[in-house]
Amino acid sequence: MNPTMVLCWSCRGVVPTGEGFCPGCGIIQPPDPRRDHFASFALRPDFTLDLAALDRGYREQQQRFHPDLFATRGATERRYSMEHVTRLNEGYRILKDPLLRGEYLLKLAGFRSQTPENSAPSDPAFLMEVMELRESLEEVDLKRGDALGQLTRLRNQVEEACSGELLAMTQYFAAWFDSRGQGSLEQAARHIDRLRYFIRFIEELDRKEESFFS
Amino acid sequence: MTVLLDIAEPGQSLRPHEVRSEHRKRVVGIDLGTTFSLVAAVDLQGKPACIPDPAGHVACPSVVCYPPKGGVVVGDAAVVLSAQFPADTVASVKRTMGRSLEDVQASEHRTSYALAAGDGGMVRIITSQNNLSPVEVSAAILKTLAERAEDALGGALQGAVITVPAYFDDAQRQATKDAGRLAGLEVLRLVNEPTAAALAYGLDHGREGVYAIYDLGGGTFDISILRLTKGVFQVLATGGDSALGGDDFDHRLCEFFFQKVGVEKPTPDVLQRVRQMARSTKERLSQEDSVTIALELSDGKTWEIPVTRTHFEEMIADLVRATGIPCRRALKDAGVGAKDLQGVVLVGGSTRVPMVRQFVKDVFGREPLSDLDPDQVVALGAAIQAEQLSGNATGDMLLLDVTPLSLGIETMGELVEKIIARNAPIPTARSQDFTTFKDGQTAMAIHVVQGERELVNDCRSLARFELRGIPPMTAGAARIRVTFQVDADGLLTVSAREETTGIEQSVAVKPSYGLGDAEIERLLREAMVHGEEDWKKRLLHEARVEAERVLSASGAALREDGDLLDEMELKRVKASMLALWEASQKEDHEAINRARETLDKETVFFAERRMDRNVRRVMTGRKVDDFQ
């Protein structure tokens, strides 16, 4: 049961839930913890996201709530400002990143993944694919002249695989928003798991590449 | 509830020029640098400017001398005294802020003053007068700048923004904030140096797009990638090295000189002289192709050593190249390529070295911008931010900064579990759940570290604390939620909570490197006791500075227009000048001021005659029409 209004902590006037500032006295209100990250930036919850609109929304919200604007105010106002912006930063981090955005959408939809986060892929064919990639990465000898070229080829290969997963996620999430069919969510979750493996792989590749430069 | 008054919408309060001057707060921006420090303020027209000392210099050398017979001397005067008291003169103290003795000794730098380990291994500086923490030395510099600003702004300061290298870790930031408090300043915010520079640049030019700020100062290197959109300065990524700067270039030259003259262990005074020589050699080699220095040693022997720019560049090539890795990493973290940049801005005196400019050009594939003075731009940006924070100006400008280094805690096997990733926008908070690993375990040690490496020993240890009172459970049953909160200054607070019982522990990460609250309080109290003495000293100092100014102005006037006075008049003016000079050699500030006023009165008619003559000079040879 969500109340639709609360009382302003400062003037005790009525504030509609989710308003950042009291319409009566103009004082900053605490953030609404139930509000989802899409709503914080005035965006429709979806996997396909207009990144320019996210950036714009992020800037606009920062210009309302950032602690710098409350530096001369009382401790309560400063705390609420910090809470708002901490949430905004968290939301921005999640929505900007397709993997985190996908996971977040699953969470919003109440979907619980069957596979624990750090387990090996359950799909044997995919497991083989990941193991082969790892072997190729381990075989890259940084002392050899063509090491960077090999790393770049591997990177391109995996980035292409990532694009495939993203495309699949886009389609299954769209299907879910159309029909709310649980099957679409399961499919989306499967591709999110695959994307996660590929992204971890790229992180490892980054580390190897960085050790080449330093 | 009736609202009769007009209520301004949030964020739509007064425009800068509408803040009446009596309501303006006296706030400043301070660039607390390794070699130089500056203070700046914004004027009524909204323009930031650095505040000069009475001699007209804006850069105050970050040098503090503690002469054996007492007192504290800061800036140019301390540089002069350093020849006499090399072991009691502290330079480049910024390199030791928030650092342990071990850290400082690990760098290849020699200091002319002695170091020791204090509480928790934190570095202390030993002079013949006292045993100091770097925080106290920095506070002395801040105090000098604050006094300079108070003279210029006409009253006590109500707030200051102090800049820190973007790549400063939590201990270094905490130490800087402590120094501000110790200097009696209200620190409105710590702002990252490259971000401050961007602020000065962006506002000056109304620029938009993605910019890289390459900031190579005396002792630190920062690279920041920012996006400027409609007054919002969003830091996308930052990186650097908090122990790399122009000092290292000087150091290489010093080593070269010592090697040439066959000195292995220089005395403090020789070290001091050679270091100054190295600095000026470096500066001259930015203009000239070769420089020859003459070095006289204590045995009376004089050496002449030539250095070419090419040779100097060989000495520093690896240092310059070392700035490339953080640049590439920052671009990658920001998710942009060099071609996406709108421009690259150079900040810091060390970017005057031609090799550095060429390197930046090569890395980013474009000619860097340096149309603002790279020495002043950080202080100017800090002043702009101080103005915003104090409410003097409520423009549409906003800074969104990030935390430079990843924050995490130690887990099994001395590994680091990262909780907040580097380049996360601040303020930020993240939580992570941990559990017990032994049956019946009732306490959990939490070790907070900062850095990018995977092993605890390769990261900086920030704090250790213990969560006690966990009810005995089987291993893995307890749920301990550790929350990291980083505030807008980039400072960290860590709390831990056992979820089933609600037992909670929280620490503001006040590492052993900073000063404890109790120590700051003690130092502030001591400052109060000496307050009256300090005040008298200050009045005397001010009177002397003013006397000197009047004396040199009168001397110059006599040289130029002495012929306007007859013999008697000339004698009287000269006698008053002599009386003022004599008074200024004594300790009575009131007598100095009286003598100065007498001289002022004696020279009124002289000033009038000079004015007449100058007006006639300007008008000579022009037709009346020119003045209509």
Coordinates of N, CA and C in Angstrom, one line a residue, chain B residues 126-243:
Chain B
I126 N 61.4 16.9 11.4 CA 62.2 17.4 12.5 C 63.0 18.7 12.2
T127 N 62.6 19.8 12.8 CA 63.5 21.0 12.7 C 64.1 21.2 14.0
S128 N 65.0 22.2 14.1 CA 65.7 22.4 15.4 C 64.7 23.0 16.4
Q129 N 63.6 23.6 15.8 CA 62.6 24.2 16.7 C 61.6 23.2 17.2
N130 N 61.1 22.3 16.4 CA 60.0 21.4 16.8 C 59.9 20.2 15.9
N131 N 59.0 19.4 16.2 CA 58.7 18.1 15.5 C 57.3 18.2 14.9
L132 N 57.2 18.3 13.6 CA 55.9 18.7 13.0 C 55.3 17.6 12.1
S133 N 54.0 17.7 12.0 CA 53.3 16.8 11.0 C 53.2 17.6 9.7
P134 N 53.2 17.0 8.6 CA 53.0 17.7 7.3 C 51.8 18.6 7.3
V135 N 50.8 18.1 8.1 CA 49.5 18.9 8.2 C 49.8 20.2 8.7
E136 N 50.6 20.3 9.8 CA 50.9 21.6 10.4 C 51.7 22.5 9.4
V137 N 52.6 21.9 8.7 CA 53.4 22.7 7.7 C 52.4 23.3 6.6
S138 N 51.6 22.4 6.1 CA 50.6 22.9 5.1 C 49.7 24.0 5.7
A139 N 49.3 23.8 7.0 CA 48.4 24.8 7.6 C 49.1 26.1 7.6
A140 N 50.4 26.2 7.8 CA 51.2 27.4 7.9 C 51.1 28.1 6.5
I141 N 51.2 27.4 5.4 CA 51.1 27.9 4.1 C 49.6 28.5 3.9
L142 N 48.7 27.7 4.3 CA 47.3 28.1 4.1 C 47.0 29.4 4.9
K143 N 47.5 29.4 6.1 CA 47.3 30.6 6.9 C 47.8 31.9 6.3
T144 N 49.0 31.8 5.7 CA 49.6 32.9 5.1 C 48.8 33.4 3.9
L145 N 48.3 32.4 3.1 CA 47.4 32.8 2.0 C 46.1 33.4 2.5
A146 N 45.6 32.8 3.5 CA 44.3 33.3 4.1 C 44.5 34.8 4.5
E147 N 45.6 35.0 5.2 CA 45.9 36.4 5.7 C 46.0 37.4 4.5
R148 N 46.6 36.9 3.5 CA 46.8 37.8 2.3 C 45.4 38.1 1.7
A149 N 44.5 37.1 1.7 CA 43.2 37.3 1.1 C 42.4 38.2 2.0
E150 N 42.5 38.0 3.3 CA 41.8 38.8 4.3 C 42.1 40.3 4.1
D151 N 43.4 40.6 3.9 CA 43.8 41.9 3.7 C 43.2 42.5 2.4
A152 N 43.1 41.7 1.4 CA 42.6 42.1 0.1 C 41.1 42.3 0.1
L153 N 40.4 41.4 0.9 CA 38.9 41.3 0.8 C 38.3 42.2 2.0
G154 N 39.2 42.6 2.9 CA 38.8 43.4 4.0 C 38.0 42.7 5.1
G155 N 38.4 41.6 5.5 CA 37.8 41.0 6.7 C 38.1 39.5 6.7
A156 N 37.6 38.8 7.8 CA 37.8 37.4 8.0 C 37.2 36.6 6.9
L157 N 37.8 35.5 6.5 CA 37.3 34.6 5.4 C 36.1 33.8 6.0
Q158 N 35.1 33.6 5.1 CA 34.0 32.8 5.6 C 34.0 31.4 5.0
G159 N 35.0 31.1 4.2 CA 35.0 29.8 3.6 C 36.1 29.7 2.5
A160 N 36.5 28.5 2.3 CA 37.6 28.3 1.3 C 37.4 27.0 0.6
V161 N 37.7 26.9 -0.7 CA 37.8 25.7 -1.4 C 39.3 25.4 -1.6
I162 N 39.7 24.2 -1.2 CA 41.1 23.9 -1.4 C 41.2 22.8 -2.4
T163 N 42.1 22.9 -3.3 CA 42.2 21.9 -4.4 C 43.2 20.8 -4.0
V164 N 42.9 19.6 -4.5 CA 43.8 18.5 -4.3 C 44.0 17.8 -5.7
P165 N 45.1 17.1 -5.8 CA 45.3 16.3 -7.1 C 44.1 15.3 -7.2
A166 N 43.6 15.1 -8.4 CA 42.5 14.2 -8.5 C 42.9 12.8 -8.0
Y167 N 44.2 12.5 -8.2 CA 44.6 11.1 -7.9 C 45.0 11.0 -6.4
F168 N 44.8 12.0 -5.6 CA 45.0 11.9 -4.1 C 44.1 10.8 -3.6
D169 N 44.6 10.0 -2.7 CA 43.8 9.0 -2.0 C 43.1 9.6 -0.8
D170 N 42.4 8.7 -0.1 CA 41.6 9.2 1.0 C 42.5 9.8 2.1
A171 N 43.6 9.2 2.4 CA 44.5 9.7 3.5 C 45.0 11.1 3.1
Q172 N 45.4 11.3 1.9 CA 46.0 12.5 1.4 C 44.9 13.6 1.5
R173 N 43.7 13.3 1.1 CA 42.6 14.2 1.2 C 42.2 14.6 2.6
Q174 N 42.2 13.6 3.4 CA 41.9 13.8 4.8 C 42.9 14.8 5.4
A175 N 44.2 14.5 5.1 CA 45.3 15.4 5.7 C 45.1 16.8 5.2
T176 N 44.7 17.0 3.9 CA 44.5 18.3 3.4 C 43.4 19.1 4.1
K177 N 42.3 18.3 4.3 CA 41.2 19.0 5.0 C 41.6 19.4 6.4
D178 N 42.3 18.5 7.1 CA 42.8 18.8 8.4 C 43.6 20.0 8.4
A179 N 44.5 20.2 7.4 CA 45.4 21.4 7.3 C 44.5 22.6 7.2
G180 N 43.4 22.6 6.4 CA 42.5 23.7 6.3 C 41.9 24.0 7.7
R181 N 41.5 23.0 8.4 CA 40.8 23.3 9.7 C 41.8 23.9 10.6
L182 N 43.1 23.4 10.6 CA 44.1 23.8 11.5 C 44.5 25.3 11.2
A183 N 44.3 25.7 9.9 CA 44.6 27.1 9.6 C 43.4 28.0 9.9
G184 N 42.4 27.4 10.5 CA 41.2 28.2 10.9 C 40.3 28.4 9.8
L185 N 40.4 27.7 8.7 CA 39.5 27.9 7.5 C 38.3 27.0 7.6
E186 N 37.2 27.5 7.1 CA 36.0 26.6 6.9 C 36.2 26.1 5.5
V187 N 36.5 24.8 5.4 CA 36.7 24.2 4.1 C 35.4 23.8 3.5
L188 N 35.0 24.6 2.5 CA 33.7 24.4 1.9 C 33.7 23.1 1.1
R189 N 34.8 22.8 0.4 CA 34.9 21.6 -0.4 C 36.4 21.4 -0.8
L190 N 36.8 20.1 -0.9 CA 38.0 19.8 -1.6 C 37.6 19.6 -3.1
V191 N 38.3 20.2 -4.0 CA 38.0 20.1 -5.4 C 39.2 19.5 -6.1
N192 N 39.0 18.6 -7.0 CA 40.1 18.1 -7.8 C 40.7 19.1 -8.7
E193 N 42.1 19.2 -8.7 CA 42.8 20.2 -9.5 C 42.4 20.3 -10.9
P194 N 42.4 19.2 -11.7 CA 42.0 19.3 -13.1 C 40.6 19.7 -13.3
T195 N 39.7 19.4 -12.4 CA 38.3 19.8 -12.5 C 38.2 21.3 -12.3
A196 N 39.0 21.8 -11.3 CA 39.0 23.2 -11.1 C 39.5 24.0 -12.3
A197 N 40.5 23.4 -12.9 CA 41.1 24.0 -14.1 C 40.0 24.0 -15.2
A198 N 39.3 22.9 -15.4 CA 38.3 22.9 -16.4 C 37.2 23.9 -16.2
L199 N 36.9 24.2 -14.9 CA 35.9 25.2 -14.6 C 36.3 26.5 -15.0
A200 N 37.6 26.9 -14.8 CA 38.1 28.2 -15.2 C 38.1 28.3 -16.7
Y201 N 38.5 27.2 -17.4 CA 38.5 27.1 -18.8 C 37.1 27.2 -19.4
G202 N 36.2 26.3 -18.9 CA 34.9 26.2 -19.5 C 34.1 27.5 -19.4
L203 N 34.2 28.1 -18.2 CA 33.4 29.4 -18.0 C 34.0 30.5 -18.8
D204 N 35.3 30.4 -19.0 CA 35.9 31.5 -19.7 C 35.5 31.5 -21.2
H205 N 35.3 30.3 -21.7 CA 35.1 30.2 -23.1 C 33.8 29.7 -23.6
G206 N 32.9 29.3 -22.6 CA 31.6 28.7 -23.0 C 31.8 27.5 -23.8
R207 N 32.8 26.7 -23.5 CA 33.1 25.6 -24.4 C 32.1 24.4 -24.1
E208 N 31.9 23.5 -25.1 CA 31.1 22.3 -24.9 C 31.9 21.2 -25.5
G209 N 31.5 20.0 -25.0 CA 32.2 18.8 -25.6 C 33.1 18.1 -24.5
V210 N 33.8 17.1 -25.0 CA 34.7 16.3 -24.1 C 36.1 16.8 -24.2
Y211 N 36.7 17.1 -23.0 CA 38.0 17.6 -22.9 C 38.9 16.7 -22.1
A212 N 40.2 16.7 -22.4 CA 41.1 16.1 -21.5 C 41.9 17.2 -20.8
I213 N 42.1 17.0 -19.5 CA 42.9 18.0 -18.7 C 44.2 17.3 -18.3
Y214 N 45.3 17.7 -18.8 CA 46.6 17.1 -18.5 C 47.3 18.0 -17.5
D215 N 47.4 17.6 -16.3 CA 47.9 18.5 -15.2 C 49.2 17.9 -14.6
L216 N 50.3 18.5 -15.0 CA 51.6 18.1 -14.4 C 52.2 19.2 -13.6
G217 N 52.1 19.0 -12.3 CA 52.5 20.1 -11.4 C 53.9 19.8 -10.9
G218 N 54.2 20.4 -9.7 CA 55.6 20.2 -9.1 C 55.8 18.8 -8.6
G219 N 54.7 18.2 -8.0 CA 54.9 16.9 -7.4 C 53.8 15.9 -7.8
T220 N 52.9 16.3 -8.6 CA 51.8 15.3 -8.9 C 51.4 15.4 -10.3
F221 N 50.9 14.3 -10.8 CA 50.4 14.2 -12.2 C 48.9 13.7 -12.2
D222 N 48.1 14.4 -12.9 CA 46.6 14.1 -13.0 C 46.2 14.1 -14.4
I223 N 45.4 13.2 -14.8 CA 44.7 13.3 -16.1 C 43.2 13.1 -15.9
S224 N 42.4 14.0 -16.4 CA 41.0 13.9 -16.2 C 40.3 14.1 -17.6
I225 N 39.3 13.3 -17.8 CA 38.5 13.4 -19.0 C 37.1 14.0 -18.5
L226 N 36.7 15.1 -19.1 CA 35.4 15.7 -18.7 C 34.5 16.0 -19.9
R227 N 33.2 15.9 -19.6 CA 32.3 16.4 -20.6 C 31.6 17.6 -20.1
L228 N 31.6 18.7 -20.9 CA 31.0 19.9 -20.6 C 29.7 20.1 -21.4
T229 N 28.6 20.1 -20.7 CA 27.3 20.3 -21.4 C 26.5 21.4 -20.6
K230 N 26.2 22.4 -21.2 CA 25.3 23.5 -20.7 C 25.7 23.8 -19.2
G231 N 26.9 24.1 -19.0 CA 27.3 24.5 -17.6 C 27.5 23.3 -16.6
V232 N 27.3 22.1 -17.1 CA 27.5 20.9 -16.2 C 28.9 20.3 -16.6
F233 N 29.7 20.2 -15.6 CA 31.1 19.7 -15.8 C 31.1 18.3 -15.3
Q234 N 31.0 17.3 -16.1 CA 30.9 15.9 -15.7 C 32.2 15.2 -15.9
V235 N 32.8 14.8 -14.8 CA 34.1 14.1 -14.9 C 33.8 12.7 -15.3
L236 N 34.3 12.2 -16.4 CA 34.0 10.9 -16.9 C 35.1 9.9 -16.4
A237 N 36.3 10.3 -16.2 CA 37.3 9.5 -15.7 C 38.5 10.3 -15.3
T238 N 39.3 9.8 -14.4 CA 40.5 10.4 -13.9 C 41.5 9.4 -13.6
G239 N 42.8 9.9 -13.6 CA 43.9 8.9 -13.3 C 45.1 9.8 -13.1
G240 N 46.2 9.1 -12.8 CA 47.4 9.9 -12.6 C 48.4 9.2 -11.7
D241 N 49.3 10.0 -11.1 CA 50.3 9.5 -10.2 C 50.6 10.6 -9.2
S242 N 50.3 10.3 -7.9 CA 50.4 11.3 -6.9 C 51.8 11.6 -6.4
A243 N 52.8 10.9 -7.1 CA 54.2 11.2 -6.7 C 55.0 11.3 -8.0

